[in-house]
mmCIF file of C-alpha atoms in Angstrom:
data_model
loop_
_atom_site.group_PDB
_atom_site.id
_atom_site.type_symbol
_atom_site.label_atom_id
_atom_site.label_comp_id
_atom_site.label_asym_id
_atom_site.label_seq_id
_atom_site.Cartn_x
_atom_site.Cartn_y
_atom_site.Cartn_z
ATOM 1 C CA MET A 925 118.370 102.750 88.654
ATOM 2 C CA THR A 926 117.222 102.699 92.268
ATOM 3 C CA SER A 927 113.605 103.407 91.254
ATOM 4 C CA GLN A 928 113.423 99.997 89.542
ATOM 5 C CA LEU A 929 112.724 98.131 92.766
ATOM 6 C CA PHE A 930 110.530 95.522 91.097
ATOM 7 C CA PRO A 931 110.542 93.787 87.693
ATOM 8 C CA PRO A 932 108.954 96.107 85.084
ATOM 9 C CA ASP A 933 105.769 94.039 84.703
ATOM 10 C CA VAL A 934 105.272 93.831 88.470
ATOM 11 C CA GLN A 935 106.008 97.542 88.873
ATOM 12 C CA GLN A 936 103.457 98.500 86.229
ATOM 13 C CA THR A 937 100.805 96.216 87.697
ATOM 14 C CA LEU A 938 101.287 97.701 91.161
ATOM 15 C CA ASP A 939 101.220 101.217 89.720
ATOM 16 C CA LEU A 940 97.971 100.570 87.868
ATOM 17 C CA ILE A 941 96.310 99.109 90.959
ATOM 18 C CA GLY A 942 97.365 102.132 93.007
ATOM 19 C CA ILE A 943 96.221 104.528 90.280
ATOM 20 C CA PHE A 944 92.848 102.787 90.030
ATOM 21 C CA VAL A 945 92.185 103.028 93.760
ATOM 22 C CA PHE A 946 93.297 106.662 93.972
ATOM 23 C CA ALA A 947 90.966 107.392 91.052
ATOM 24 C CA LEU A 948 88.052 105.758 92.895
ATOM 25 C CA SER A 949 88.476 108.200 95.779
ATOM 26 C CA GLY A 950 88.491 111.120 93.364
ATOM 27 C CA GLY A 951 85.394 109.855 91.613
ATOM 28 C CA LEU A 952 83.544 109.334 94.901
ATOM 29 C CA LEU A 953 84.240 112.912 95.975
ATOM 30 C CA ALA A 954 82.932 114.116 92.608
ATOM 31 C CA VAL A 955 79.707 112.170 93.165
ATOM 32 C CA ARG A 956 79.329 113.702 96.636
ATOM 33 C CA LYS A 957 79.768 117.107 95.011
ATOM 34 C CA ASN A 958 77.004 116.248 92.502
ATOM 35 C CA MET A 959 79.319 116.512 89.488
ATOM 36 C CA ASP A 960 78.462 115.081 86.085
ATOM 37 C CA ILE A 961 80.344 112.264 84.362
ATOM 38 C CA PHE A 962 82.956 114.656 83.007
ATOM 39 C CA GLY A 963 83.652 116.057 86.464
ATOM 40 C CA ILE A 964 83.872 112.542 87.890
ATOM 41 C CA CYS A 965 86.466 111.534 85.294
ATOM 42 C CA VAL A 966 88.443 114.757 85.741
ATOM 43 C CA LEU A 967 88.663 114.277 89.514
ATOM 44 C CA ALA A 968 89.530 110.604 89.021
ATOM 45 C CA GLU A 969 92.380 111.511 86.653
ATOM 46 C CA ALA A 970 93.644 114.349 88.857
ATOM 47 C CA THR A 971 93.657 112.227 92.003
ATOM 48 C CA ALA A 972 95.331 109.243 90.384
ATOM 49 C CA LEU A 973 97.990 111.008 88.330
ATOM 50 C CA GLY A 974 98.431 114.463 89.844
ATOM 51 C CA GLY A 975 101.207 113.608 92.285
ATOM 52 C CA GLY A 976 103.266 111.716 89.735
ATOM 53 C CA VAL A 977 102.810 114.403 87.094
ATOM 54 C CA MET A 978 103.987 117.146 89.476
ATOM 55 C CA ARG A 979 107.000 115.042 90.476
ATOM 56 C CA ASP A 980 107.997 114.358 86.883
ATOM 57 C CA LEU A 981 107.673 118.028 85.955
ATOM 58 C CA VAL A 982 109.893 119.050 88.883
ATOM 59 C CA ILE A 983 112.634 116.537 88.073
ATOM 60 C CA GLY A 984 112.406 117.080 84.315
ATOM 61 C CA ALA A 985 111.191 113.591 83.436
ATOM 62 C CA THR A 986 109.271 114.731 80.379
ATOM 63 C CA PRO A 987 107.094 113.844 78.648
ATOM 64 C CA VAL A 988 105.620 112.545 81.876
ATOM 65 C CA VAL A 989 104.870 108.840 82.074
ATOM 66 C CA ALA A 990 101.161 109.490 82.670
ATOM 67 C CA PHE A 991 100.903 110.633 79.038
ATOM 68 C CA THR A 992 103.357 108.242 77.423
ATOM 69 C CA ASN A 993 101.854 105.074 78.901
ATOM 70 C CA LEU A 994 98.269 104.732 77.710
ATOM 71 C CA GLY A 995 97.426 102.346 80.522
ATOM 72 C CA TYR A 996 98.250 105.007 83.117
ATOM 73 C CA PHE A 997 95.902 107.477 81.431
ATOM 74 C CA LEU A 998 93.011 105.091 80.741
ATOM 75 C CA THR A 999 92.925 103.388 84.147
ATOM 76 C CA PRO A 1000 91.534 106.454 85.990
ATOM 77 C CA LEU A 1001 88.894 106.832 83.287
ATOM 78 C CA LEU A 1002 87.835 103.242 83.912
ATOM 79 C CA ALA A 1003 87.659 103.933 87.653
ATOM 80 C CA GLY A 1004 85.601 107.049 86.954
ATOM 81 C CA LEU A 1005 83.097 105.032 84.936
ATOM 82 C CA VAL A 1006 82.907 102.406 87.684
ATOM 83 C CA VAL A 1007 82.060 105.133 90.192
ATOM 84 C CA PHE A 1008 79.563 106.755 87.805
ATOM 85 C CA PHE A 1009 77.558 103.559 87.386
ATOM 86 C CA LEU A 1010 78.220 101.801 90.700
ATOM 87 C CA HIS A 1011 78.946 104.514 93.260
ATOM 88 C CA PRO A 1012 76.514 103.156 95.911
ATOM 89 C CA GLU A 1013 78.326 99.820 95.803
ATOM 90 C CA VAL A 1014 81.747 101.498 95.885
ATOM 91 C CA GLU A 1015 80.671 103.580 98.897
ATOM 92 C CA ARG A 1016 79.660 100.402 100.704
ATOM 93 C CA ILE A 1017 83.152 98.962 100.349
ATOM 94 C CA ASN A 1018 84.807 102.253 101.302
ATOM 95 C CA ARG A 1019 86.801 100.564 104.081
ATOM 96 C CA SER A 1020 88.388 98.247 101.528
ATOM 97 C CA VAL A 1021 89.059 101.217 99.255
ATOM 98 C CA GLN A 1022 90.800 102.996 102.144
ATOM 99 C CA THR A 1023 92.963 99.924 102.750
ATOM 100 C CA LEU A 1024 94.005 99.769 99.096
ATOM 101 C CA ASP A 1025 94.532 103.537 99.128
ATOM 102 C CA ALA A 1026 96.931 103.102 102.041
ATOM 103 C CA LEU A 1027 98.825 100.464 100.062
ATOM 104 C CA GLY A 1028 99.041 102.869 97.132
ATOM 105 C CA LEU A 1029 100.307 105.573 99.477
ATOM 106 C CA GLY A 1030 103.104 103.281 100.637
ATOM 107 C CA LEU A 1031 104.052 102.210 97.122
ATOM 108 C CA PHE A 1032 104.103 105.691 95.610
ATOM 109 C CA CYS A 1033 106.036 107.381 98.416
ATOM 110 C CA VAL A 1034 108.767 104.768 97.923
ATOM 111 C CA THR A 1035 108.942 104.796 94.131
ATOM 112 C CA GLY A 1036 108.568 108.577 94.004
ATOM 113 C CA THR A 1037 111.499 109.111 96.354
ATOM 114 C CA ALA A 1038 113.654 106.623 94.481
ATOM 115 C CA LYS A 1039 112.862 108.209 91.103
ATOM 116 C CA ALA A 1040 113.697 111.686 92.390
ATOM 117 C CA HIS A 1041 117.050 110.347 93.594
ATOM 118 C CA ASP A 1042 117.698 108.797 90.191
ATOM 119 C CA TYR A 1043 117.342 112.249 88.665
ATOM 120 C CA GLY A 1044 120.052 113.664 90.878
ATOM 121 C CA LEU A 1045 118.123 115.216 93.741
ATOM 122 C CA GLY A 1046 119.468 115.140 97.282
ATOM 123 C CA SER A 1047 117.905 113.271 100.156
ATOM 124 C CA VAL A 1048 115.680 116.070 101.481
ATOM 125 C CA SER A 1049 114.340 116.998 98.046
ATOM 126 C CA SER A 1050 113.784 113.341 97.175
ATOM 127 C CA VAL A 1051 111.767 112.818 100.370
ATOM 128 C CA ALA A 1052 109.638 115.876 99.590
ATOM 129 C CA LEU A 1053 108.929 114.583 96.089
ATOM 130 C CA GLY A 1054 108.189 111.102 97.402
ATOM 131 C CA MET A 1055 105.557 112.569 99.690
ATOM 132 C CA LEU A 1056 104.266 114.703 96.805
ATOM 133 C CA THR A 1057 103.946 111.632 94.588
ATOM 134 C CA ALA A 1058 101.835 109.861 97.193
ATOM 135 C CA ALA A 1059 99.674 112.744 98.422
ATOM 136 C CA GLY A 1060 99.765 115.408 95.707
ATOM 137 C CA GLY A 1061 96.879 113.996 93.712
ATOM 138 C CA GLY A 1062 94.615 114.187 96.737
ATOM 139 C CA VAL A 1063 95.480 117.856 97.193
ATOM 140 C CA ILE A 1064 94.620 118.614 93.552
ATOM 141 C CA ARG A 1065 91.356 116.651 93.934
ATOM 142 C CA ASP A 1066 90.296 118.646 96.981
ATOM 143 C CA VAL A 1067 91.214 122.005 95.459
ATOM 144 C CA LEU A 1068 89.235 121.232 92.297
ATOM 145 C CA ALA A 1069 86.274 120.225 94.465
ATOM 146 C CA HIS A 1070 86.537 123.437 96.547
ATOM 147 C CA GLU A 1071 87.524 121.490 99.656
ATOM 148 C CA THR A 1072 90.262 122.209 102.166
ATOM 149 C CA PRO A 1073 92.908 119.586 101.282
ATOM 150 C CA SER A 1074 92.464 116.590 103.564
ATOM 151 C CA LEU A 1075 96.092 116.499 104.617
ATOM 152 C CA LEU A 1076 95.752 120.085 105.935
ATOM 153 C CA ARG A 1077 92.641 119.411 108.017
ATOM 154 C CA TRP A 1078 93.092 118.751 111.718
ATOM 155 C CA ASP A 1079 89.926 116.633 111.845
ATOM 156 C CA ARG A 1080 91.274 114.035 109.399
ATOM 157 C CA GLU A 1081 93.589 111.155 110.208
ATOM 158 C CA ILE A 1082 97.219 111.699 109.247
ATOM 159 C CA TYR A 1083 97.937 110.941 105.593
ATOM 160 C CA ALA A 1084 101.053 112.830 104.559
ATOM 161 C CA VAL A 1085 102.972 111.802 107.698
ATOM 162 C CA PRO A 1086 103.023 108.058 106.847
ATOM 163 C CA ALA A 1087 104.156 108.972 103.322
ATOM 164 C CA LEU A 1088 106.868 111.182 104.794
ATOM 165 C CA VAL A 1089 108.087 108.358 107.019
ATOM 166 C CA GLY A 1090 108.203 105.893 104.124
ATOM 167 C CA ALA A 1091 110.000 108.398 101.903
ATOM 168 C CA ALA A 1092 112.531 109.183 104.640
ATOM 169 C CA MET A 1093 113.269 105.472 105.045
ATOM 170 C CA VAL A 1094 113.986 105.215 101.321
ATOM 171 C CA ALA A 1095 116.326 108.208 101.492
ATOM 172 C CA VAL A 1096 118.276 106.605 104.337
ATOM 173 C CA LEU A 1097 118.403 103.258 102.549
ATOM 174 C CA THR A 1098 119.629 104.951 99.375
ATOM 175 C CA ALA A 1099 122.300 106.926 101.221
ATOM 176 C CA THR A 1100 123.594 103.756 102.870
ATOM 177 C CA GLY A 1101 123.463 101.694 99.684
ATOM 178 C CA THR A 1102 120.945 99.247 101.158
ATOM 179 C CA LEU A 1103 117.867 100.012 99.055
ATOM 180 C CA THR A 1104 116.686 96.725 97.569
ATOM 181 C CA THR A 1105 113.357 95.193 96.662
ATOM 182 C CA ALA A 1106 113.072 93.814 100.194
ATOM 183 C CA THR A 1107 114.010 97.016 102.036
ATOM 184 C CA GLY A 1108 111.948 99.171 99.691
ATOM 185 C CA THR A 1109 108.958 96.913 100.314
ATOM 186 C CA ALA A 1110 109.559 97.270 104.053
ATOM 187 C CA ALA A 1111 109.476 101.062 103.726
ATOM 188 C CA ALA A 1112 106.215 100.883 101.751
ATOM 189 C CA LEU A 1113 104.680 98.556 104.339
ATOM 190 C CA THR A 1114 105.740 100.901 107.134
ATOM 191 C CA ALA A 1115 103.854 103.772 105.514
ATOM 192 C CA PHE A 1116 100.881 101.471 104.929
ATOM 193 C CA VAL A 1117 100.768 100.276 108.542
ATOM 194 C CA LEU A 1118 101.048 103.816 109.893
ATOM 195 C CA ARG A 1119 98.156 104.951 107.721
ATOM 196 C CA MET A 1120 95.997 101.993 108.759
ATOM 197 C CA LEU A 1121 96.758 102.606 112.445
ATOM 198 C CA ALA A 1122 95.841 106.261 111.965
ATOM 199 C CA LEU A 1123 92.500 105.212 110.500
ATOM 200 C CA LYS A 1124 91.867 102.698 113.281
ATOM 201 C CA PHE A 1125 92.820 104.905 116.222
ATOM 202 C CA GLY A 1126 91.993 108.325 114.775
ATOM 203 C CA TRP A 1127 95.562 109.624 114.888
ATOM 204 C CA ARG A 1128 95.824 113.295 113.976
ATOM 205 C CA ALA A 1129 98.716 115.715 113.820
ATOM 206 C CA PRO A 1130 98.992 118.144 116.769
ATOM 207 C CA ARG A 1131 97.624 121.655 116.422
ATOM 208 C CA ALA A 1132 99.153 124.905 117.624
ATOM 209 C CA TRP A 1133 99.617 125.088 121.391
ATOM 210 C CA HIS A 1134 97.060 127.261 123.251
ATOM 211 C CA ARG A 1135 95.093 127.629 120.021
ATOM 212 C CA ASN A 1136 91.988 128.645 122.017
ATOM 213 C CA GLY A 1137 93.750 131.515 123.812
ATOM 214 C CA SER A 1138 92.532 135.092 123.795
ATOM 215 C CA ARG A 1139 94.792 136.131 120.953
ATOM 216 C CA THR A 1140 93.492 133.343 118.718
ATOM 217 C CA SER A 1141 89.928 134.267 119.580
ATOM 218 C CA GLU A 1142 90.508 137.906 118.716
ATOM 219 C CA GLU A 1143 91.945 136.946 115.338
#
Protein backbone atom coordinates (compact mmCIF):
# COMPACT_ATOMS: atom_id res chain seq x y z
CA MET A 1 0.00 0.00 0.00
CA THR A 2 1.38 3.41 -0.93
CA SER A 3 0.14 4.94 2.34
CA GLN A 4 2.62 2.77 4.28
CA LEU A 5 5.54 5.10 3.67
CA PHE A 6 7.18 4.36 7.01
CA PRO A 7 7.47 1.26 9.23
CA PRO A 8 4.24 0.86 11.26
CA ASP A 9 5.83 1.83 14.59
CA VAL A 10 7.45 4.93 13.09
CA GLN A 11 4.22 5.87 11.30
CA GLN A 12 2.19 5.61 14.50
CA THR A 13 4.72 7.62 16.49
CA LEU A 14 4.71 10.40 13.90
CA ASP A 15 0.91 10.34 13.78
CA LEU A 16 0.62 10.64 17.55
CA ILE A 17 3.07 13.54 17.68
CA GLY A 18 1.13 15.35 14.95
CA ILE A 19 -2.19 14.62 16.67
CA PHE A 20 -0.86 15.89 20.00
CA VAL A 21 0.32 19.19 18.53
CA PHE A 22 -2.89 19.74 16.56
CA ALA A 23 -4.81 19.08 19.78
CA LEU A 24 -2.75 21.71 21.61
CA SER A 25 -3.86 24.36 19.12
CA GLY A 26 -7.48 23.35 19.60
CA GLY A 27 -7.16 23.45 23.36
CA LEU A 28 -5.51 26.88 23.28
CA LEU A 29 -8.35 28.32 21.21
CA ALA A 30 -10.83 26.86 23.71
CA VAL A 31 -8.99 28.60 26.55
CA ARG A 32 -9.09 31.90 24.65
CA LYS A 33 -12.83 31.38 24.24
CA ASN A 34 -13.15 30.83 28.01
CA MET A 35 -14.43 27.26 27.63
CA ASP A 36 -14.47 24.76 30.48
CA ILE A 37 -12.44 21.55 30.59
CA PHE A 38 -15.03 19.68 28.54
CA GLY A 39 -14.95 22.31 25.81
CA ILE A 40 -11.15 22.26 25.82
CA CYS A 41 -11.08 18.49 25.33
CA VAL A 42 -13.77 18.60 22.64
CA LEU A 43 -11.87 21.21 20.62
CA ALA A 44 -8.63 19.28 21.15
CA GLU A 45 -10.22 16.08 19.83
CA ALA A 46 -11.92 17.84 16.90
CA THR A 47 -8.75 19.62 15.82
CA ALA A 48 -6.54 16.56 16.09
CA LEU A 49 -8.81 13.96 14.53
CA GLY A 50 -11.39 15.84 12.47
CA GLY A 51 -9.51 15.84 9.17
CA GLY A 52 -8.65 12.16 9.33
CA VAL A 53 -12.16 11.18 10.36
CA MET A 54 -13.71 13.09 7.44
CA ARG A 55 -11.22 11.51 5.03
CA ASP A 56 -11.93 7.99 6.27
CA LEU A 57 -15.68 8.52 6.05
CA VAL A 58 -15.38 9.75 2.45
CA ILE A 59 -13.23 6.83 1.31
CA GLY A 60 -15.19 4.25 3.31
CA ALA A 61 -12.38 3.29 5.68
CA THR A 62 -14.71 2.40 8.52
CA PRO A 63 -14.68 2.10 11.43
CA VAL A 64 -12.31 5.04 11.29
CA VAL A 65 -8.86 4.57 12.77
CA ALA A 66 -9.43 7.37 15.30
CA PHE A 67 -11.90 5.08 17.10
CA THR A 68 -10.19 1.74 16.58
CA ASN A 69 -6.78 2.83 17.87
CA LEU A 70 -7.11 3.91 21.49
CA GLY A 71 -3.88 5.86 21.34
CA TYR A 72 -5.28 8.12 18.62
CA PHE A 73 -8.33 8.91 20.75
CA LEU A 74 -6.55 9.38 24.09
CA THR A 75 -3.68 11.54 22.84
CA PRO A 76 -5.86 14.63 22.20
CA LEU A 77 -7.40 14.21 25.64
CA LEU A 78 -3.90 14.28 27.13
CA ALA A 79 -3.11 17.43 25.14
CA GLY A 80 -6.36 18.98 26.35
CA LEU A 81 -5.41 18.32 29.97
CA VAL A 82 -1.94 19.78 29.39
CA VAL A 83 -3.53 22.96 28.05
CA PHE A 84 -6.08 23.05 30.89
CA PHE A 85 -3.40 22.99 33.58
CA LEU A 86 -0.47 24.63 31.79
CA HIS A 87 -1.94 26.93 29.15
CA PRO A 88 0.20 29.98 30.10
CA GLU A 89 3.33 27.89 29.57
CA VAL A 90 2.00 26.44 26.31
CA GLU A 91 1.18 29.96 25.06
CA ARG A 92 4.75 31.01 25.78
CA ILE A 93 6.13 28.30 23.51
CA ASN A 94 3.55 29.01 20.80
CA ARG A 95 6.28 29.48 18.19
CA SER A 96 7.52 25.95 18.84
CA VAL A 97 3.94 24.68 18.69
CA GLN A 98 3.51 26.38 15.30
CA THR A 99 6.69 24.70 14.04
CA LEU A 100 5.48 21.27 15.14
CA ASP A 101 2.05 22.06 13.70
CA ALA A 102 3.70 22.76 10.35
CA LEU A 103 5.47 19.40 10.54
CA GLY A 104 2.13 17.73 11.25
CA LEU A 105 0.61 19.55 8.29
CA GLY A 106 3.32 18.16 6.02
CA LEU A 107 3.00 14.62 7.36
CA PHE A 108 -0.79 14.43 7.19
CA CYS A 109 -1.16 15.93 3.71
CA VAL A 110 1.20 13.22 2.44
CA THR A 111 -0.27 10.24 4.26
CA GLY A 112 -3.83 11.44 3.63
CA THR A 113 -3.26 11.68 -0.11
CA ALA A 114 -1.57 8.29 -0.23
CA LYS A 115 -4.38 6.63 1.75
CA ALA A 116 -7.04 8.11 -0.51
CA HIS A 117 -5.16 6.70 -3.51
CA ASP A 118 -5.01 3.29 -1.85
CA TYR A 119 -8.80 3.32 -1.68
CA GLY A 120 -9.11 3.83 -5.41
CA LEU A 121 -9.54 7.58 -5.74
CA GLY A 122 -8.03 9.47 -8.66
CA SER A 123 -5.28 12.04 -8.39
CA VAL A 124 -7.47 15.14 -8.01
CA SER A 125 -9.72 13.56 -5.38
CA SER A 126 -6.71 12.18 -3.51
CA VAL A 127 -5.11 15.64 -3.40
CA ALA A 128 -8.34 17.15 -2.07
CA LEU A 129 -8.54 14.53 0.67
CA GLY A 130 -4.86 14.97 1.51
CA MET A 131 -5.47 18.66 2.06
CA LEU A 132 -8.62 17.82 4.05
CA THR A 133 -6.66 15.44 6.27
CA ALA A 134 -4.14 18.15 7.10
CA ALA A 135 -6.43 21.16 7.45
CA GLY A 136 -9.93 19.80 8.09
CA GLY A 137 -9.55 19.56 11.84
CA GLY A 138 -8.68 23.23 12.06
CA VAL A 139 -11.84 24.12 10.15
CA ILE A 140 -13.99 22.06 12.54
CA ARG A 141 -12.21 23.69 15.51
CA ASP A 142 -12.92 27.20 14.26
CA VAL A 143 -16.56 26.47 13.41
CA LEU A 144 -17.17 24.99 16.87
CA ALA A 145 -15.56 28.07 18.41
CA HIS A 146 -17.70 30.42 16.27
CA GLU A 147 -14.66 31.66 14.36
CA THR A 148 -14.21 32.19 10.64
CA PRO A 149 -11.99 29.23 9.65
CA SER A 150 -8.38 30.37 9.61
CA LEU A 151 -7.69 29.04 6.15
CA LEU A 152 -10.51 31.26 4.79
CA ARG A 153 -9.25 34.46 6.41
CA TRP A 154 -7.19 36.83 4.29
CA ASP A 155 -5.36 38.17 7.36
CA ARG A 156 -3.84 34.78 8.22
CA GLU A 157 -0.75 33.23 6.68
CA ILE A 158 -1.43 30.54 4.09
CA TYR A 159 -2.10 27.12 5.61
CA ALA A 160 -4.07 25.06 3.12
CA VAL A 161 -1.81 26.04 0.20
CA PRO A 162 1.31 24.30 1.59
CA ALA A 163 -0.83 21.21 2.26
CA LEU A 164 -2.16 21.39 -1.29
CA VAL A 165 1.37 21.57 -2.69
CA GLY A 166 2.53 18.59 -0.63
CA ALA A 167 -0.54 16.57 -1.59
CA ALA A 168 -0.07 17.41 -5.28
CA MET A 169 3.54 16.23 -5.11
CA VAL A 170 2.38 12.90 -3.68
CA ALA A 171 -0.19 12.53 -6.46
CA VAL A 172 2.49 13.11 -9.10
CA LEU A 173 4.89 10.71 -7.39
CA THR A 174 2.17 8.07 -7.18
CA ALA A 175 1.21 8.48 -10.83
CA THR A 176 4.83 8.08 -11.90
CA GLY A 177 5.50 5.14 -9.59
CA THR A 178 8.18 7.03 -7.67
CA LEU A 179 6.51 7.44 -4.28
CA THR A 180 8.90 6.05 -1.68
CA THR A 181 9.78 6.86 1.90
CA ALA A 182 12.40 9.32 0.66
CA THR A 183 10.21 11.09 -1.91
CA GLY A 184 7.21 11.12 0.42
CA THR A 185 9.37 12.69 3.12
CA ALA A 186 10.52 15.29 0.59
CA ALA A 187 6.89 16.17 -0.17
CA ALA A 188 6.12 16.51 3.55
CA LEU A 189 9.18 18.71 4.06
CA THR A 190 8.16 20.90 1.13
CA ALA A 191 4.79 21.58 2.74
CA PHE A 192 6.52 22.20 6.07
CA VAL A 193 9.01 24.68 4.60
CA LEU A 194 6.29 26.56 2.73
CA ARG A 195 4.25 26.91 5.91
CA MET A 196 7.26 28.11 7.91
CA LEU A 197 8.16 30.65 5.21
CA ALA A 198 4.56 31.86 5.24
CA LEU A 199 4.78 32.39 8.99
CA LYS A 200 8.13 34.16 8.72
CA PHE A 201 7.29 36.47 5.83
CA GLY A 202 3.53 36.83 6.35
CA TRP A 203 2.57 35.21 3.05
CA ARG A 204 -1.15 35.41 2.34
CA ALA A 205 -3.28 34.30 -0.57
CA PRO A 206 -4.37 37.08 -2.97
CA ARG A 207 -7.81 38.61 -2.61
CA ALA A 208 -10.26 39.57 -5.33
CA TRP A 209 -8.95 42.22 -7.72
CA HIS A 210 -10.37 45.74 -7.18
CA ARG A 211 -12.06 44.53 -4.00
CA ASN A 212 -12.39 48.15 -2.79
CA GLY A 213 -14.25 49.31 -5.91
CA SER A 214 -17.62 51.03 -5.86
CA ARG A 215 -19.55 47.84 -6.49
CA THR A 216 -17.91 46.10 -3.54
CA SER A 217 -18.62 49.09 -1.34
CA GLU A 218 -22.28 49.14 -2.32
CA GLU A 219 -22.62 45.45 -1.48
